Structure formats: structure tokens, C-alpha cells
PDB file of N, CA and C in Angstrom:
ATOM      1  N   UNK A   1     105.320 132.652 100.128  1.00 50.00           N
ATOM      2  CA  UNK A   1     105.222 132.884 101.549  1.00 50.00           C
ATOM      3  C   UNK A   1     103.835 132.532 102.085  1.00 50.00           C
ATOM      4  N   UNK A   2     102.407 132.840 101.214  1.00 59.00           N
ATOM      5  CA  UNK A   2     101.050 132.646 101.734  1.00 59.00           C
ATOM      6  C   UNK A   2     101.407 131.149 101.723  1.00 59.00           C
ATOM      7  N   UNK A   3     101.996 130.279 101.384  1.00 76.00           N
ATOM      8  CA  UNK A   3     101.460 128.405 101.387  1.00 76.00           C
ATOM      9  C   UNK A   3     102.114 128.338 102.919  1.00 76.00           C
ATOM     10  N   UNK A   4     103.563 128.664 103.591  1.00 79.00           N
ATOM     11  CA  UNK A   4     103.758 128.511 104.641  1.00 79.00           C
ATOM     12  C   UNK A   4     102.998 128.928 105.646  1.00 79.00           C
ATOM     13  N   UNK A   5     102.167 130.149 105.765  1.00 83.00           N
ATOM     14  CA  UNK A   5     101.365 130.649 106.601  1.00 83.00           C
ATOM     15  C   UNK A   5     100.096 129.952 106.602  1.00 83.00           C
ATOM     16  N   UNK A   6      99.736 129.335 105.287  1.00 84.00           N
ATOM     17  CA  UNK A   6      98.825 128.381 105.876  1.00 84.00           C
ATOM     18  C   UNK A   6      99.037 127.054 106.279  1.00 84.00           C
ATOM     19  N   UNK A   7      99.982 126.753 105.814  1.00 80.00           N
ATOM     20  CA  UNK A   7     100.714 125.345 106.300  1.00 80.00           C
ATOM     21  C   UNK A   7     101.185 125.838 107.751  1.00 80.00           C
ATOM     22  N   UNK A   8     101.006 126.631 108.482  1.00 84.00           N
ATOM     23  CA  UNK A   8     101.216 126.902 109.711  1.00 84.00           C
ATOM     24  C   UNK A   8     100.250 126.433 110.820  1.00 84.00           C
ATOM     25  N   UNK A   9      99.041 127.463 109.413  1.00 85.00           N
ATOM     26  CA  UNK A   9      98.145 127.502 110.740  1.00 85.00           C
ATOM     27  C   UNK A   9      97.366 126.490 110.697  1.00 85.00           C
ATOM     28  N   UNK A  10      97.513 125.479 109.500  1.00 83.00           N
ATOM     29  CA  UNK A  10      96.948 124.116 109.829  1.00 83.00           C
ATOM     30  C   UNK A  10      97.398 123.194 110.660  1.00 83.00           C
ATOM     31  N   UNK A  11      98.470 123.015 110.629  1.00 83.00           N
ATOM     32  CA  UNK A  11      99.559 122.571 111.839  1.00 83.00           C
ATOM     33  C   UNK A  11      99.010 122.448 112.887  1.00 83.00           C
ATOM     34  N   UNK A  12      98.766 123.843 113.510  1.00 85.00           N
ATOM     35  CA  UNK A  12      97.798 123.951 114.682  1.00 85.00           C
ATOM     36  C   UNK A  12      97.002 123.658 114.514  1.00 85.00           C
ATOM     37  N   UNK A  13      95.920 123.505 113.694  1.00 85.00           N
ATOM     38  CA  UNK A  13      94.502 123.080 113.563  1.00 85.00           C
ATOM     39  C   UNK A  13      94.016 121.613 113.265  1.00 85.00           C
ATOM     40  N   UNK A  14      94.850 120.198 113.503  1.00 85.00           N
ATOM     41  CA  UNK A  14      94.564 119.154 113.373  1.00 85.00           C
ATOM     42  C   UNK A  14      93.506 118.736 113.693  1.00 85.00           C
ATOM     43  N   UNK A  15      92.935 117.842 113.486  1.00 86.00           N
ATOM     44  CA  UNK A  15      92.121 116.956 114.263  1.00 86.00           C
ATOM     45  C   UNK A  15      92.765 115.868 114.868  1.00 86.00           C
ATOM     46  N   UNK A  16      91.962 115.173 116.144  1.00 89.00           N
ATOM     47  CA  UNK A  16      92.761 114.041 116.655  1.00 89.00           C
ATOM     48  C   UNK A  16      92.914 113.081 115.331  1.00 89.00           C
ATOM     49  N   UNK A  17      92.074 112.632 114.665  1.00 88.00           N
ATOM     50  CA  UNK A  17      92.412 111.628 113.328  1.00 88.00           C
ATOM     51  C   UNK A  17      93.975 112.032 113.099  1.00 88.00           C
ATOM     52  N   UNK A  18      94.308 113.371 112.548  1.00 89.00           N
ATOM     53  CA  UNK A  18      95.128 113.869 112.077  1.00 89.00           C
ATOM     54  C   UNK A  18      96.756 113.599 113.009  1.00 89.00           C
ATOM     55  N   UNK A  19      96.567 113.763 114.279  1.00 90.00           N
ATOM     56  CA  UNK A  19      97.601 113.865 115.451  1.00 90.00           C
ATOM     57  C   UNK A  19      98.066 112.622 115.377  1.00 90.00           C
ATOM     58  N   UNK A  20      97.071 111.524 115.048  1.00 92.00           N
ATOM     59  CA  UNK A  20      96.946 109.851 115.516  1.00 92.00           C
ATOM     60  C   UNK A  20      98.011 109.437 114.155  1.00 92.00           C
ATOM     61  N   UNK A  21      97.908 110.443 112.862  1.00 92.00           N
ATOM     62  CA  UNK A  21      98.669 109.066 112.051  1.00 92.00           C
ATOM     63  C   UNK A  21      99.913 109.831 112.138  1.00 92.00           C
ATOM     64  N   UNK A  22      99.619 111.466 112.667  1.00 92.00           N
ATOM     65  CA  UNK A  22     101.279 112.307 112.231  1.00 92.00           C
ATOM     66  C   UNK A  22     101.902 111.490 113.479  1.00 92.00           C
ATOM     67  N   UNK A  23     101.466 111.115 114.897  1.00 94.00           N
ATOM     68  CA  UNK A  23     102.238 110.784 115.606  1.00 94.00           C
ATOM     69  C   UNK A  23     102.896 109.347 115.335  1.00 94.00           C
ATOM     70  N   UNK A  24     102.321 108.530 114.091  1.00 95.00           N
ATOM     71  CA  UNK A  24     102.479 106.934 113.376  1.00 95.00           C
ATOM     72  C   UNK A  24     104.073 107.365 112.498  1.00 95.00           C
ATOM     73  N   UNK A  25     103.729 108.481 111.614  1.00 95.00           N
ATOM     74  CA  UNK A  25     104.510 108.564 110.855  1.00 95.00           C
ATOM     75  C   UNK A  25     106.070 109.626 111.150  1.00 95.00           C
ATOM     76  N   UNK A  26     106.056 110.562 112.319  1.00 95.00           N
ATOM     77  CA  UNK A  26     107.226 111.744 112.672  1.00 95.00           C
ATOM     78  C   UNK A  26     108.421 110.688 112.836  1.00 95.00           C
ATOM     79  N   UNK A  27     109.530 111.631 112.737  1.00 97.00           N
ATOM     80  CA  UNK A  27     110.718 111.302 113.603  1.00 97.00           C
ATOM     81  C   UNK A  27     110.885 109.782 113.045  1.00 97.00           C
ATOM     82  N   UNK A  28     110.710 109.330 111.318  1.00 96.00           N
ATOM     83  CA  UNK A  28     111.041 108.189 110.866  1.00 96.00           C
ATOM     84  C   UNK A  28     110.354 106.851 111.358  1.00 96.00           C
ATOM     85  N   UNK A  29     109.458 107.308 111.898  1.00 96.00           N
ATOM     86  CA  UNK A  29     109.006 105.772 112.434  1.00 96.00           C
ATOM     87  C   UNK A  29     108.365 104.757 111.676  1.00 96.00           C
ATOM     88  N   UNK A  30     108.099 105.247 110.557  1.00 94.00           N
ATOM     89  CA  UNK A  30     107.521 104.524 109.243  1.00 94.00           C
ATOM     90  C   UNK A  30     108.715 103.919 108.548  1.00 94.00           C
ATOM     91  N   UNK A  31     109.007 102.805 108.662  1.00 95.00           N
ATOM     92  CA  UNK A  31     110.150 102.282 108.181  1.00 95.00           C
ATOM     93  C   UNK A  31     111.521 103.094 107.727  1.00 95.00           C
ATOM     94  N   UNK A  32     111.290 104.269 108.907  1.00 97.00           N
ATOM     95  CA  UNK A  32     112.749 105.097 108.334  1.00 97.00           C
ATOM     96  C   UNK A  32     112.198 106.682 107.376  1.00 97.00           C
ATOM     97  N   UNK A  33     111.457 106.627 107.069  1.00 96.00           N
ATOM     98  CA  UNK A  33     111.113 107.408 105.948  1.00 96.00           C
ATOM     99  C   UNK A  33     111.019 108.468 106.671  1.00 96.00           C
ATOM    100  N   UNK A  34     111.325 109.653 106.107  1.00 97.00           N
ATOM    101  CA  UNK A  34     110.998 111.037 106.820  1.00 97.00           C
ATOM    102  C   UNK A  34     109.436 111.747 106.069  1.00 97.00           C
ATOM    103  N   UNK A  35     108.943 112.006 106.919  1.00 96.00           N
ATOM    104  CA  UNK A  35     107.697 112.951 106.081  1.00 96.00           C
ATOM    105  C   UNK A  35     107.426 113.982 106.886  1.00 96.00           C
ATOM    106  N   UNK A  36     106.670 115.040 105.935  1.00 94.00           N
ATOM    107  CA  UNK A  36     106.712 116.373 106.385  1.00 94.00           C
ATOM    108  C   UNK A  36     104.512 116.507 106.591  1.00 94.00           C
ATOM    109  N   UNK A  37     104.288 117.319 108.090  1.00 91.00           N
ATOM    110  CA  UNK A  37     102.866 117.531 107.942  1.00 91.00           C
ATOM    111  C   UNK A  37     102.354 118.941 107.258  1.00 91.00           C
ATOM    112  N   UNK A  38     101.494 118.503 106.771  1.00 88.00           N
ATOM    113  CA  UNK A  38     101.096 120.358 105.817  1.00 88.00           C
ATOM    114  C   UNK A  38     102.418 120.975 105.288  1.00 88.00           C
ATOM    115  N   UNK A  39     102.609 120.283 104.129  1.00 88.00           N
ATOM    116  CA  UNK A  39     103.577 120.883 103.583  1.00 88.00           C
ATOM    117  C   UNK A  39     103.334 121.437 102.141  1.00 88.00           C
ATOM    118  N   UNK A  40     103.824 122.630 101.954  1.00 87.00           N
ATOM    119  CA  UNK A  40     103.111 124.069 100.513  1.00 87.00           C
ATOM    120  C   UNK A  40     104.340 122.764  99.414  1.00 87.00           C
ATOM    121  N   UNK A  41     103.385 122.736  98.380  1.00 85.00           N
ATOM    122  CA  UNK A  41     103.988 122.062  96.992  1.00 85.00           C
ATOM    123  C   UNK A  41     103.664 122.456  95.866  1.00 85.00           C
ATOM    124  N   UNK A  42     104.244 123.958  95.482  1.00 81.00           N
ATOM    125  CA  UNK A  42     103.757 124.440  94.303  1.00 81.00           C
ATOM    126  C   UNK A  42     102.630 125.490  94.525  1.00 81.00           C
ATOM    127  N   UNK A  43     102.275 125.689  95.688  1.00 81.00           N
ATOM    128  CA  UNK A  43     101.043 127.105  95.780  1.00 81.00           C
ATOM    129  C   UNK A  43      99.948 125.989  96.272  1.00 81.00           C
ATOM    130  N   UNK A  44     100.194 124.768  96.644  1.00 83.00           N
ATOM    131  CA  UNK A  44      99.115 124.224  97.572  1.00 83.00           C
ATOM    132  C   UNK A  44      99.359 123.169  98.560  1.00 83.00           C
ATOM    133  N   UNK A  45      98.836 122.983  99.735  1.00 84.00           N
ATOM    134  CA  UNK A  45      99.656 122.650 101.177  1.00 84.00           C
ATOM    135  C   UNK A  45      98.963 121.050 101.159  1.00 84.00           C
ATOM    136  N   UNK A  46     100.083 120.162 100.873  1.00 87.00           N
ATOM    137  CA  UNK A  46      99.237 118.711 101.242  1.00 87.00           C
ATOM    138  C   UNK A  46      99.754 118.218 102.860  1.00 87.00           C
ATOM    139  N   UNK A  47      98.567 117.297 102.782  1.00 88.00           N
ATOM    140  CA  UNK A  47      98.184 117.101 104.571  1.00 88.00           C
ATOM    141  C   UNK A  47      99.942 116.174 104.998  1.00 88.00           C
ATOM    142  N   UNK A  48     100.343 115.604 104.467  1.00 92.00           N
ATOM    143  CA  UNK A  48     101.417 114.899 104.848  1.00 92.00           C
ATOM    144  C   UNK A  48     101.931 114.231 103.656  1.00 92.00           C
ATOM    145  N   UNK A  49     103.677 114.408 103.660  1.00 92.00           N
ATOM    146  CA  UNK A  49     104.630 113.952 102.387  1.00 92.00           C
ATOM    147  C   UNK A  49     105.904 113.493 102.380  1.00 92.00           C
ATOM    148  N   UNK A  50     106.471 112.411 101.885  1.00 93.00           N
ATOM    149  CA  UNK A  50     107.610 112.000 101.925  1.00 93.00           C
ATOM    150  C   UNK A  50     108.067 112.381 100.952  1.00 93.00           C
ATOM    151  N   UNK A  51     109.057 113.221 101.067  1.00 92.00           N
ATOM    152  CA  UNK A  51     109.624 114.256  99.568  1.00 92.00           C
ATOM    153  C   UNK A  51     110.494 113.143  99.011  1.00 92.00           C
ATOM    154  N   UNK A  52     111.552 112.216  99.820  1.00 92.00           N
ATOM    155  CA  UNK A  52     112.396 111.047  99.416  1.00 92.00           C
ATOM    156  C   UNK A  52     112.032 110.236  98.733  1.00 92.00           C
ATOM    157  N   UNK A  53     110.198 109.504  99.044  1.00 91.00           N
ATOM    158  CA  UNK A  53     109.587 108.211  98.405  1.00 91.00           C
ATOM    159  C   UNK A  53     108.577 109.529  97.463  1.00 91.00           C
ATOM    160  N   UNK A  54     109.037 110.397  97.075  1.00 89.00           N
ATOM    161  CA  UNK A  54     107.458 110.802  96.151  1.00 89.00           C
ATOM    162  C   UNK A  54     106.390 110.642  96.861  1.00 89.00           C
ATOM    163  N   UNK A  55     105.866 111.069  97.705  1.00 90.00           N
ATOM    164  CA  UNK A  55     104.653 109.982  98.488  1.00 90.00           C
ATOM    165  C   UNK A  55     103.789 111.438  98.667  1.00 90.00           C
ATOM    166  N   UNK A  56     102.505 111.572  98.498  1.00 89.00           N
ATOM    167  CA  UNK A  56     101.458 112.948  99.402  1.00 89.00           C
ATOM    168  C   UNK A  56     100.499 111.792  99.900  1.00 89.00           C
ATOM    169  N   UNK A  57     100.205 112.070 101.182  1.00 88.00           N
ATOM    170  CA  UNK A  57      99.243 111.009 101.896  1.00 88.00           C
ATOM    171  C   UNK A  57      98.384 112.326 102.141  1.00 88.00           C
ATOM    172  N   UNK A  58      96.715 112.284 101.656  1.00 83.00           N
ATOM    173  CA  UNK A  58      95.486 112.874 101.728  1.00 83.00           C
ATOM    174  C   UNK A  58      94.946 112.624 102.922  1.00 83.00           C
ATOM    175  N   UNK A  59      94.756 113.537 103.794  1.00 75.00           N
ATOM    176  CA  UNK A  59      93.743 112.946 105.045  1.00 75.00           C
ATOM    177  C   UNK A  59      92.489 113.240 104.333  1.00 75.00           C
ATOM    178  N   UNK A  60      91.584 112.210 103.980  1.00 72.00           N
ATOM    179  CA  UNK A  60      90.151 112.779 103.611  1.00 72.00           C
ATOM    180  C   UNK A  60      89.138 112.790 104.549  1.00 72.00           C
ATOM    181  N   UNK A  61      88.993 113.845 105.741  1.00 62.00           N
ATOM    182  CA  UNK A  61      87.701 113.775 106.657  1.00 62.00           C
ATOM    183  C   UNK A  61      86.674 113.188 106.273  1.00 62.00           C
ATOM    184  N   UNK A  62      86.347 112.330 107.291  1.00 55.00           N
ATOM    185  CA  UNK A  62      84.650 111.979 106.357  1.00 55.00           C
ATOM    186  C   UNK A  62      84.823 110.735 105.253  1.00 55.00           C
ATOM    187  N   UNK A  63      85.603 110.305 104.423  1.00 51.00           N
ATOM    188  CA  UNK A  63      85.478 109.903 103.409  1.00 51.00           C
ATOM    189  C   UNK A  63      85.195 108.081 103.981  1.00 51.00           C
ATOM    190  N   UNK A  64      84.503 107.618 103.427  1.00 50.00           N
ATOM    191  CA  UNK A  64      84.133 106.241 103.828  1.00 50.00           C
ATOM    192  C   UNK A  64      84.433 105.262 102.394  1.00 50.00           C
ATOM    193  N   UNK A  65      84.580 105.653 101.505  1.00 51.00           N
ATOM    194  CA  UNK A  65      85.339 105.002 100.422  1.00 51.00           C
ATOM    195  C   UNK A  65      86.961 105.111  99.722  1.00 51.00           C
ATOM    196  N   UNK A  66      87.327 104.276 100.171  1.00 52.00           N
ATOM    197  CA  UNK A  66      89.063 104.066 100.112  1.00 52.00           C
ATOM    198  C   UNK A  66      89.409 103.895  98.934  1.00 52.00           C
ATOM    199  N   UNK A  67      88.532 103.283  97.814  1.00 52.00           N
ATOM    200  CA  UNK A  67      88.672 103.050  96.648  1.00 52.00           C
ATOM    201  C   UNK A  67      88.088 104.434  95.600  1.00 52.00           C
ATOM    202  N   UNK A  68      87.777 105.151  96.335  1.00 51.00           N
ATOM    203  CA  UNK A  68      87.970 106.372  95.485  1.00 51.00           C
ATOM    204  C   UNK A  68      89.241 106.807  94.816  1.00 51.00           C
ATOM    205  N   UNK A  69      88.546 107.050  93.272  1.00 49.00           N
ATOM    206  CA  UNK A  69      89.921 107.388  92.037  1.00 49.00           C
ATOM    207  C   UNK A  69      90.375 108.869  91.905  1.00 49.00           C
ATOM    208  N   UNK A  70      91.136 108.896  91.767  1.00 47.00           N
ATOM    209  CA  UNK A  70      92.162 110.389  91.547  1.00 47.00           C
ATOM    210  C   UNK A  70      91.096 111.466  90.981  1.00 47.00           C
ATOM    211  N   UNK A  71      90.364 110.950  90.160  1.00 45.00           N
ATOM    212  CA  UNK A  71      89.265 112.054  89.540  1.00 45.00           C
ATOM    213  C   UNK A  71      88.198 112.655  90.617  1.00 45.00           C
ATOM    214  N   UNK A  72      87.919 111.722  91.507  1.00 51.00           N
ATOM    215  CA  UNK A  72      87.312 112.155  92.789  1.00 51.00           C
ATOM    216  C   UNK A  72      88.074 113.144  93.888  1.00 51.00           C
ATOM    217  N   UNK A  73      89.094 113.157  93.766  1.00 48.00           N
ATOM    218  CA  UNK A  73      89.670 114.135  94.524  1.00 48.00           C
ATOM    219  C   UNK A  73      89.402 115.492  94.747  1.00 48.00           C
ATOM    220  N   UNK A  74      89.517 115.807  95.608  1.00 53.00           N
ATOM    221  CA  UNK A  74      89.388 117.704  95.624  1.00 53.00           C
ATOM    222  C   UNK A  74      90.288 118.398  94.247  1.00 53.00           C
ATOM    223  N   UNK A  75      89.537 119.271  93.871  1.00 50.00           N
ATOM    224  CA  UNK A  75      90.213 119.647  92.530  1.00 50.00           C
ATOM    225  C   UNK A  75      91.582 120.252  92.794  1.00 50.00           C
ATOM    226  N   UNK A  76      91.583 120.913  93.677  1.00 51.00           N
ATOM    227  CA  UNK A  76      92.836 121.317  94.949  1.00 51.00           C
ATOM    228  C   UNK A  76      94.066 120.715  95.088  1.00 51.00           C
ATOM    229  N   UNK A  77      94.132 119.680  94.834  1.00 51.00           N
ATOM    230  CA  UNK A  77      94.942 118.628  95.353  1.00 51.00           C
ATOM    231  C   UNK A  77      95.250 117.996  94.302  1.00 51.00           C
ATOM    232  N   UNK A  78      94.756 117.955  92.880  1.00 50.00           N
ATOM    233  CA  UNK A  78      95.335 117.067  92.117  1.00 50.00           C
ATOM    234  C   UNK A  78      96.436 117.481  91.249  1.00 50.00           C
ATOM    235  N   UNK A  79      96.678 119.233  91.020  1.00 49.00           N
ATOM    236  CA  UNK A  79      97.806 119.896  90.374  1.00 49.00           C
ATOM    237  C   UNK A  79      98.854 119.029  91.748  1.00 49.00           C
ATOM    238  N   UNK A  80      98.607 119.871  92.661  1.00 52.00           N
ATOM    239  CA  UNK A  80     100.287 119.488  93.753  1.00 52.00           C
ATOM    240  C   UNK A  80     100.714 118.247  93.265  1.00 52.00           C
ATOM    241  N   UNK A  81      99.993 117.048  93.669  1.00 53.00           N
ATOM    242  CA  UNK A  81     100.610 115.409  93.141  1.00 53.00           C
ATOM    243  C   UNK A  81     101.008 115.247  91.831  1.00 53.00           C
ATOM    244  N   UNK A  82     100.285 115.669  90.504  1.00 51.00           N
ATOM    245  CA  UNK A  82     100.798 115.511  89.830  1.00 51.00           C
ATOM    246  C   UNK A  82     101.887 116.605  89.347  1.00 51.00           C
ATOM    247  N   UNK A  83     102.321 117.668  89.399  1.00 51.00           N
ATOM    248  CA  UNK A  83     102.909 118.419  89.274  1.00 51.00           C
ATOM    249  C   UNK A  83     104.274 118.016  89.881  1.00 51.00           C
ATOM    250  N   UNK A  84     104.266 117.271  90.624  1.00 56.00           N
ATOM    251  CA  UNK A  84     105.951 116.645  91.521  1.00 56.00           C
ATOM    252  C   UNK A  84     106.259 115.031  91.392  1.00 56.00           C
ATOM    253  N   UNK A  85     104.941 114.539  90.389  1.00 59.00           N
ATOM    254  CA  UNK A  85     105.241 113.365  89.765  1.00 59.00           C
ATOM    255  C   UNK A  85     105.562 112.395  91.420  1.00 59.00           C
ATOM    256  N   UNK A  86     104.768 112.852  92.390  1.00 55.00           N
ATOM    257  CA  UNK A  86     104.196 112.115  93.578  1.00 55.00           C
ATOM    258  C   UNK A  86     103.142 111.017  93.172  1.00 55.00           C
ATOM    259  N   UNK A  87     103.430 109.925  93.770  1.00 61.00           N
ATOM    260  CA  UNK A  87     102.351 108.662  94.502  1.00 61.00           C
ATOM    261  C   UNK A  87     101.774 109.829  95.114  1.00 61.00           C
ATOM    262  N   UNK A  88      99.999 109.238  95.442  1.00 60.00           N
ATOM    263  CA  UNK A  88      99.183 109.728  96.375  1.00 60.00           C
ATOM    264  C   UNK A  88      98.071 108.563  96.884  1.00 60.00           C
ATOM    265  N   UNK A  89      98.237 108.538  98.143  1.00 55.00           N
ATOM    266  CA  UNK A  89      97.632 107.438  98.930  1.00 55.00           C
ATOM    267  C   UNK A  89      96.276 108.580  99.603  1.00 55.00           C
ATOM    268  N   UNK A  90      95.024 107.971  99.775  1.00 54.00           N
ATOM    269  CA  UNK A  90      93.927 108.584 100.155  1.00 54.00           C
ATOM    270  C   UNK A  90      93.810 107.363 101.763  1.00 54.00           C
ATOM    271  N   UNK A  91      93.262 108.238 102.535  1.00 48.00           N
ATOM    272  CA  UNK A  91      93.381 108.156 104.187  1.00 48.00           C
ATOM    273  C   UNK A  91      92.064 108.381 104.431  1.00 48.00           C
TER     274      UNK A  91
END
């Protein structure tokens, strides 16, 4: 129940970055694909996910290197992806 309540109240708490790609990706507009924003996966809430394609897309605030490797990740974030045998694309 605590991952939905914070997957709530992040919801509300976007940043415009954040509004700009959920409004790219809602309601299938990404070639059809459905994805979910702040969604709890296992006891931790990733920023946006296509449960159909395996997919967790990372919003990384701030981050200016795209080619950053999985080991760089927030330590946070790397049980959820691998734990559901998810792709993870960094943003």
C-alpha cells in the first residue's frame, strides 16, 4: 500500500520535463504502447513503464550523460528493473 501512496503523491509532483514526455507517451500515443507514470514495482515506484514491452523509462533530473551504464544508476532503481526482467532506457 506505502508504493501507491507514493506513486500518488509523485504524480502530483512532476516537473514540467516530466508533464512534457508523460504528455508524448499517455493514452498510446507512442506507437500504441500503453505506459503507466510512477508506477510501485516490487516496493519501488519507477518514473514511467510499459508493463506489455518490459520497458521502465528513468527520468534522470539533471543528468547530462545519456551514455551512463546501469551501474551508475540510483541504487534504488536497479532491484525494480531487474527484478521484472525490464529494458531500462535513461531520460
Amino acid at each position: 500500500m506505502a508504493g501507491s501512496t507514493t506513486a500518488r503523491a509523485l504524480r502530483r509532483r512532476m516537473t514540467d520535463a516530466e508533464r512534457r514526455l508523460w504528455h508524448a507517451l499517455r493514452d498510446r500515443r507512442l506507437g500504441g504502447w500503453k505506459f503507466r507514470r510512477q508506477h510501485p514495482i516490487e516496493g519501488y515506484v519507477v518514473e514511467f513503464c510499459c508493463l506489455e514491452a518490459c520497458l521502465i523509462v528513468e527520468w534522470m533530473a539533471g543528468s547530462t550523460d545519456p551514455t551512463a551504464t546501469a551501474r551508475e544508476r540510483p541504487p534504488s532503481k536497479r532491484p525494480a528493473s531487474a527484478s521484472c526482467g525490464s529494458g531500462t532506457t535513461r531520460c
